[in-house]
Coordinates of C-alpha atoms in Angstrom, one line a residue:
X25 CA -21.0 -10.2 8.8
X26 CA -19.5 -9.6 12.2
X27 CA -17.7 -12.5 14.0
X28 CA -18.7 -13.4 17.6
X29 CA -16.5 -11.4 20.0
X30 CA -15.0 -14.0 22.2
X31 CA -13.6 -16.2 19.5
X32 CA -10.3 -16.4 17.6
X33 CA -10.7 -15.8 13.9
X34 CA -8.9 -18.0 11.4
X35 CA -6.6 -16.3 8.9
X36 CA -5.1 -17.4 5.6
X37 CA -2.3 -15.7 3.8
X38 CA -2.0 -15.7 0.0
X39 CA 1.5 -14.8 -1.1
X40 CA 4.6 -15.8 0.9
X41 CA 7.0 -13.0 -0.2
X42 CA 8.1 -10.0 1.7
X43 CA 4.6 -8.6 2.5
X44 CA 3.1 -12.1 3.1
X45 CA 5.9 -12.7 5.7
X46 CA 5.1 -9.3 7.3
X47 CA 1.5 -10.2 7.5
X48 CA 2.4 -13.5 9.3
X49 CA 4.5 -11.6 11.8
X50 CA 1.8 -9.1 12.4
X51 CA -0.8 -11.9 13.1
X52 CA 1.6 -13.3 15.7
X53 CA 1.1 -10.1 17.7
X54 CA -2.7 -10.3 17.7
X55 CA -4.3 -12.7 20.1
X56 CA -7.7 -12.4 18.4
X57 CA -6.4 -14.1 15.2
X58 CA -4.5 -17.3 14.3
X59 CA -2.8 -18.3 11.1
X60 CA -4.5 -21.3 9.6
X61 CA -2.7 -21.6 6.3
X62 CA -0.6 -20.1 3.5
X63 CA -1.0 -20.4 -0.2
X64 CA 1.8 -19.4 -2.5
X65 CA 3.9 -20.3 -5.5
X66 CA 6.2 -22.2 -5.3
X67 CA 4.8 -24.5 -2.7
X68 CA 8.0 -24.6 -0.8
X69 CA 7.6 -20.9 0.1
X70 CA 4.1 -21.5 1.5
X71 CA 5.4 -24.5 3.5
X72 CA 8.3 -22.5 4.9
X73 CA 6.1 -19.5 6.0
X74 CA 3.4 -21.8 7.4
X75 CA 5.8 -23.9 9.4
X76 CA 7.6 -20.8 10.8
X77 CA 4.3 -19.4 12.2
X78 CA 2.7 -22.7 13.2
X79 CA 0.0 -22.8 10.5
X80 CA -1.8 -26.0 9.7
X81 CA -2.0 -26.0 5.9
X82 CA 0.2 -25.0 3.0
X83 CA -0.8 -25.1 -0.6
X84 CA 0.1 -23.8 -4.1
X85 CA -3.6 -23.4 -4.9
X86 CA -5.3 -20.4 -3.2
X87 CA -8.7 -21.9 -4.1
X88 CA -7.9 -24.7 -1.6
X89 CA -7.2 -22.1 1.0
X90 CA -10.4 -20.2 0.3
X91 CA -12.4 -23.5 0.6
X92 CA -11.5 -24.1 4.2
X93 CA -14.4 -23.3 6.6
X94 CA -12.0 -22.5 9.4
X95 CA -10.7 -19.4 7.6
X96 CA -12.6 -16.2 8.1
X97 CA -10.1 -13.6 6.8
X98 CA -7.5 -13.8 4.1
X99 CA -4.6 -11.4 3.4
X100 CA -3.5 -11.1 -0.2
X101 CA 0.1 -10.2 -0.8
X102 CA 0.7 -11.2 -4.4
X103 CA 2.2 -9.0 -7.2
X104 CA 0.0 -6.0 -8.0
X105 CA -1.4 -7.3 -11.3
X106 CA -2.7 -10.5 -9.7
X107 CA -4.9 -8.9 -7.0
X108 CA -8.2 -8.7 -8.8
X109 CA -8.7 -12.4 -9.6
X110 CA -7.8 -13.5 -6.0
X111 CA -9.9 -10.7 -4.3
X112 CA -12.9 -11.7 -6.4
X113 CA -12.5 -15.3 -5.5
X114 CA -12.2 -14.4 -1.8
X115 CA -15.4 -12.4 -2.0
X116 CA -17.2 -15.2 -3.8
X117 CA -16.1 -17.6 -1.1
X118 CA -17.4 -15.3 1.6
X119 CA -14.0 -14.5 3.0
X120 CA -13.2 -11.1 4.5
X121 CA -9.9 -9.9 3.0
X122 CA -7.1 -7.3 3.2
X123 CA -5.2 -6.9 0.0
X124 CA -1.9 -5.1 -0.5
X125 CA -2.0 -1.9 -2.5
X126 CA -3.2 -1.2 -5.1
X127 CA -6.6 -2.9 -5.1
X128 CA -6.2 -3.6 -8.8
X129 CA -4.2 -2.1 -11.7
X130 CA -7.2 -1.6 -14.0
X131 CA -10.1 0.7 -13.3
X132 CA -12.8 -1.4 -14.9
X133 CA -11.6 -4.4 -12.9
X134 CA -11.8 -2.3 -9.7
X135 CA -15.4 -1.3 -10.4
X136 CA -16.4 -4.9 -11.1
X137 CA -14.5 -6.1 -8.0
X138 CA -16.1 -3.5 -5.7
X139 CA -19.5 -4.5 -7.0
X140 CA -18.8 -8.1 -6.2
X141 CA -17.6 -7.3 -2.7
X142 CA -20.6 -5.2 -1.9
X143 CA -22.9 -8.1 -3.2
X144 CA -21.1 -10.6 -1.0
X145 CA -21.2 -8.5 2.1
X146 CA -17.6 -9.3 3.2
X147 CA -15.4 -6.8 4.8
X148 CA -12.6 -5.7 2.5
X149 CA -9.7 -3.2 2.7
X150 CA -6.7 -2.2 0.7
X151 CA -3.6 -2.1 2.9
X152 CA -2.7 1.5 2.5
X153 CA -0.7 1.1 5.7
X154 CA 0.8 4.6 5.6
X155 CA -2.4 5.9 7.2
X156 CA -1.1 4.1 10.4
X157 CA 2.3 5.8 10.4
X158 CA 2.2 8.1 13.4
X159 CA 3.4 11.2 11.5
X160 CA 0.8 10.8 8.8
X161 CA -2.0 10.1 11.2
X162 CA -1.0 13.2 13.1
X163 CA -1.0 15.3 9.9
X164 CA -4.5 14.2 9.2
X165 CA -5.5 15.2 12.8
X166 CA -3.9 18.6 12.4
X167 CA -5.8 19.2 9.2
X168 CA -9.1 18.1 10.7
X169 CA -8.5 20.6 13.6
X170 CA -7.9 23.4 11.1
X171 CA -4.3 24.1 12.2
X172 CA -3.1 24.9 8.7
X173 CA -6.4 25.9 7.2
X174 CA -7.7 24.3 4.0
X175 CA -4.9 22.3 2.2
X176 CA -4.3 23.7 -1.3
X177 CA -0.9 22.4 -2.4
X178 CA 1.0 19.1 -2.0
X179 CA 4.2 17.6 -3.1
X180 CA 5.0 13.9 -2.5
X181 CA 8.2 12.1 -3.3
X182 CA 8.8 8.4 -2.9
X183 CA 12.0 7.1 -4.6
X184 CA 13.6 3.7 -4.2
X185 CA 17.0 2.2 -4.6
X186 CA 17.6 0.4 -7.9
X187 CA 17.7 -2.9 -6.0
X188 CA 14.0 -2.8 -5.7
X189 CA 13.1 -3.3 -9.4
X190 CA 16.2 -5.3 -10.2
X191 CA 16.5 -7.6 -7.2
X192 CA 13.5 -7.4 -4.9
X193 CA 10.7 -7.6 -7.5
X194 CA 10.9 -10.3 -10.2
X195 CA 7.8 -8.7 -11.8
X196 CA 8.9 -5.1 -12.1
X197 CA 8.2 -5.1 -15.8
X198 CA 4.5 -5.7 -15.0
X199 CA 4.2 -2.5 -12.9
X200 CA 5.6 1.0 -12.7
X201 CA 7.1 3.2 -10.0
X202 CA 3.8 5.1 -9.8
X203 CA 1.7 1.9 -9.2
X204 CA 4.3 0.6 -6.7
X205 CA 5.3 3.7 -4.9
X206 CA 3.0 6.7 -5.6
X207 CA -0.1 4.7 -4.8
X208 CA 0.7 5.2 -1.1
X209 CA 1.2 8.9 -1.6
X210 CA -1.9 9.4 -3.7
X211 CA -4.0 7.7 -1.0
X212 CA -2.4 10.0 1.6
X213 CA -2.9 13.2 -0.3
X214 CA -6.5 12.3 -1.2
X215 CA -7.0 11.7 2.5
X216 CA -5.4 14.9 3.6
X217 CA -7.2 17.0 0.9
X218 CA -10.5 15.1 1.6
X219 CA -11.2 15.9 -2.1
X220 CA -11.6 14.6 -5.6
X221 CA -8.9 14.6 -8.3
X222 CA -10.1 15.7 -11.7
X223 CA -7.1 15.8 -14.1
X224 CA -3.6 14.5 -14.4
X225 CA -0.6 15.5 -16.5
X226 CA 2.3 13.1 -16.2
X227 CA 5.7 12.4 -17.8
X228 CA 8.1 9.5 -17.6
X229 CA 11.8 8.9 -17.9
X230 CA 13.1 5.7 -19.5
X231 CA 16.5 4.1 -20.0
X232 CA 18.4 2.7 -17.1
X233 CA 16.0 -0.2 -16.3
X234 CA 15.2 -0.8 -20.0
X235 CA 18.9 -1.3 -20.6
X236 CA 18.8 -4.1 -17.9
X237 CA 15.9 -5.8 -19.7
X238 CA 13.2 -4.4 -17.3
X239 CA 10.5 -2.7 -19.4
X240 CA 9.3 0.0 -17.0
X241 CA 10.0 3.7 -16.6
X242 CA 12.9 4.8 -14.4
X243 CA 10.9 7.7 -13.0
X244 CA 7.5 9.4 -13.2
X245 CA 6.3 12.8 -12.3
X246 CA 2.7 13.8 -12.3
X247 CA 0.7 17.0 -11.5
X248 CA -2.8 16.3 -10.3
X249 CA -5.6 18.9 -10.1
X250 CA -8.2 18.6 -7.4
X251 CA -11.5 20.2 -6.7
X252 CA -11.4 23.8 -5.8
X253 CA -8.3 24.4 -7.9
X254 CA -5.9 22.6 -5.6
X255 CA -2.8 20.9 -7.0
X256 CA -0.5 18.0 -6.0
X257 CA 2.7 16.8 -7.5
X258 CA 3.7 13.1 -7.2
X259 CA 7.2 11.9 -7.9
X260 CA 8.4 8.3 -8.0
X261 CA 11.7 6.9 -9.1
X262 CA 13.5 3.6 -8.5
X263 CA 17.0 4.1 -9.8
X264 CA 18.6 5.6 -6.7
X265 CA 22.1 4.0 -6.2
X266 CA 22.2 1.1 -3.7
X267 CA 24.6 3.2 -1.7
X268 CA 21.7 5.5 -0.6
X269 CA 21.3 4.9 3.2
X270 CA 17.6 4.0 3.0
X271 CA 15.7 1.7 0.6
X272 CA 13.1 4.5 0.2
X273 CA 13.5 8.3 0.1
X274 CA 10.1 9.6 1.2
X275 CA 8.9 13.1 1.7
X276 CA 5.5 14.9 1.7
X277 CA 4.8 18.6 2.0
X278 CA 1.2 19.9 2.6
X279 CA 0.6 23.7 2.2
X280 CA -2.6 25.1 3.6
X281 CA -4.2 28.5 3.5
X282 CA -2.8 29.3 7.0
X283 CA 0.1 27.0 7.4
X284 CA 2.1 24.1 6.1
X285 CA 3.6 20.7 7.2
X286 CA 6.7 18.7 6.2
X287 CA 6.5 15.0 6.6
X288 CA 10.0 13.5 6.4
X289 CA 10.8 9.8 6.4
X290 CA 14.5 9.7 5.9
X291 CA 16.3 8.3 9.0
X292 CA 13.0 7.3 10.8
X293 CA 14.9 8.3 14.0
X294 CA 17.7 5.8 13.5
X295 CA 21.1 6.4 11.9
X296 CA 23.4 3.4 11.8
X297 CA 27.1 3.5 10.9
X298 CA 29.1 0.3 10.8
X299 CA 32.0 -1.3 8.9
X300 CA 29.8 -2.1 6.0
X301 CA 28.5 1.4 5.4
X302 CA 25.9 3.9 6.7
X303 CA 22.2 3.3 6.7
X304 CA 18.8 4.4 7.9
X305 CA 17.0 1.3 9.2
X306 CA 13.2 1.4 8.6
X307 CA 11.0 1.5 11.6
X308 CA 7.7 3.2 10.6
X309 CA 6.1 0.4 8.6
X310 CA 7.5 -2.5 10.5
X311 CA 9.7 -3.0 13.5
X312 CA 10.2 -5.8 16.0
X313 CA 9.6 -4.4 19.4
X314 CA 10.5 -6.8 22.2
X315 CA 10.0 -9.7 19.9
X316 CA 6.6 -8.6 18.5
X317 CA 6.0 -7.1 15.1
X318 CA 4.7 -3.6 15.3
X319 CA 4.4 -0.6 13.0
X320 CA 2.0 0.5 10.3
X321 CA 1.6 -2.9 8.5
X322 CA 0.7 -4.6 11.8
X323 CA -1.6 -1.8 12.9
X324 CA -3.5 -2.0 9.5
X325 CA -3.9 -5.7 9.8
X326 CA -5.1 -5.4 13.5
X327 CA -7.6 -2.8 12.3
X328 CA -9.0 -5.2 9.8
X329 CA -9.3 -7.9 12.4
X330 CA -11.2 -5.5 14.6
X331 CA -13.5 -4.6 11.6
X332 CA -14.2 -8.3 11.0
X333 CA -14.9 -9.0 14.7
X334 CA -17.0 -5.9 15.3
X335 CA -18.7 -5.6 11.9
X336 CA -17.5 -2.1 11.3
X337 CA -16.3 -0.3 8.2
X338 CA -12.6 -0.1 7.6
X339 CA -10.8 3.2 7.7
X340 CA -9.7 2.7 4.0
X341 CA -12.9 2.4 2.0
X342 CA -13.0 0.5 -1.3
X343 CA -14.3 3.7 -2.9
X344 CA -11.2 5.6 -1.8
X345 CA -9.0 2.8 -3.1
X346 CA -10.9 3.1 -6.4
X347 CA -10.1 6.8 -6.6
X348 CA -6.4 6.1 -6.2
X349 CA -6.6 3.7 -9.2
X350 CA -8.5 6.3 -11.2
X351 CA -5.7 8.8 -10.6
X352 CA -3.1 6.3 -11.6
X353 CA -5.2 5.3 -14.6
X354 CA -5.2 8.9 -15.8
X355 CA -1.5 9.2 -15.0
X356 CA -0.6 6.3 -17.3
X357 CA -2.9 7.5 -20.0
X358 CA -1.2 10.9 -19.8
X359 CA 2.2 9.4 -20.2
X360 CA 1.0 7.6 -23.3
X361 CA -0.9 10.5 -24.9
X362 CA 1.5 13.3 -23.9
X363 CA -1.4 15.5 -22.7
X364 CA -3.5 16.0 -19.6
X365 CA -6.1 13.3 -19.0
X366 CA -9.3 13.4 -17.0
X367 CA -9.7 11.3 -13.9
X368 CA -12.6 8.9 -14.6

């Protein structure tokens, strides 16, 4: 279902929050696409984002957006647990889509959704935008070239300030730090290992957020066994103090049979001290460069636009997204059971 090359594709955005706004900024930097409309609750949020980026149509009903014939591609930036229904409706409407990670938060729903997408023939991709962060893309290249040998061990940490579950996300009780944070790292390690996870043992820490009325773990650690006896550890936490200089503390180590790599995302090359404090502004996933939104989110969206125009398969396959969900499904089952669980 490729689009003719010399035309501008119409795009709709579903969800006008932080990531929906990032998608709108990214579209503004791609001359091959134009924003047609925005759907979000409340309607005022959709209207504001639509007006800011010269869209034509704002609604609080995403079905109305999907019904428009001038929309070829939709981006879906709603809370995690709402992805499946909207993605399925997009596929049924014949709209290509990019959805924020994770694809779904339920394995059976993921399987049903992937089947529906394949039947519809639309192009679809989960926005695991970290694959477009230069350091991670370079790490994959080094592994492919055999510079560190076969990867056998990984450790990935992604920890957030407490402001994320208490202020940024109104729906934190409907997710966990593993779904929200480790999903990125699981996708990356799966990609680096180019392998299959088989078993997960995970534990969770509760207390700080529960005391604030947010029913979700403070932190999760999981050990994942891969084919060939390889092992990866994933840590996610979102009770760092708000005084921490970055919203996210992110680090990955990959150990191979003949070498290793450290992938650090602390200062992202910028350290800023001012009267209000000390901080590390984030630049890898999104940064305005001479008035144009760049970074991993924009690169991922531009990639999907290319896939739609040229009729090519996205870098992030739905099957790889399904494997991330399968690992997270086993992780949460392990927390509940207190024992290792198989990846289904």
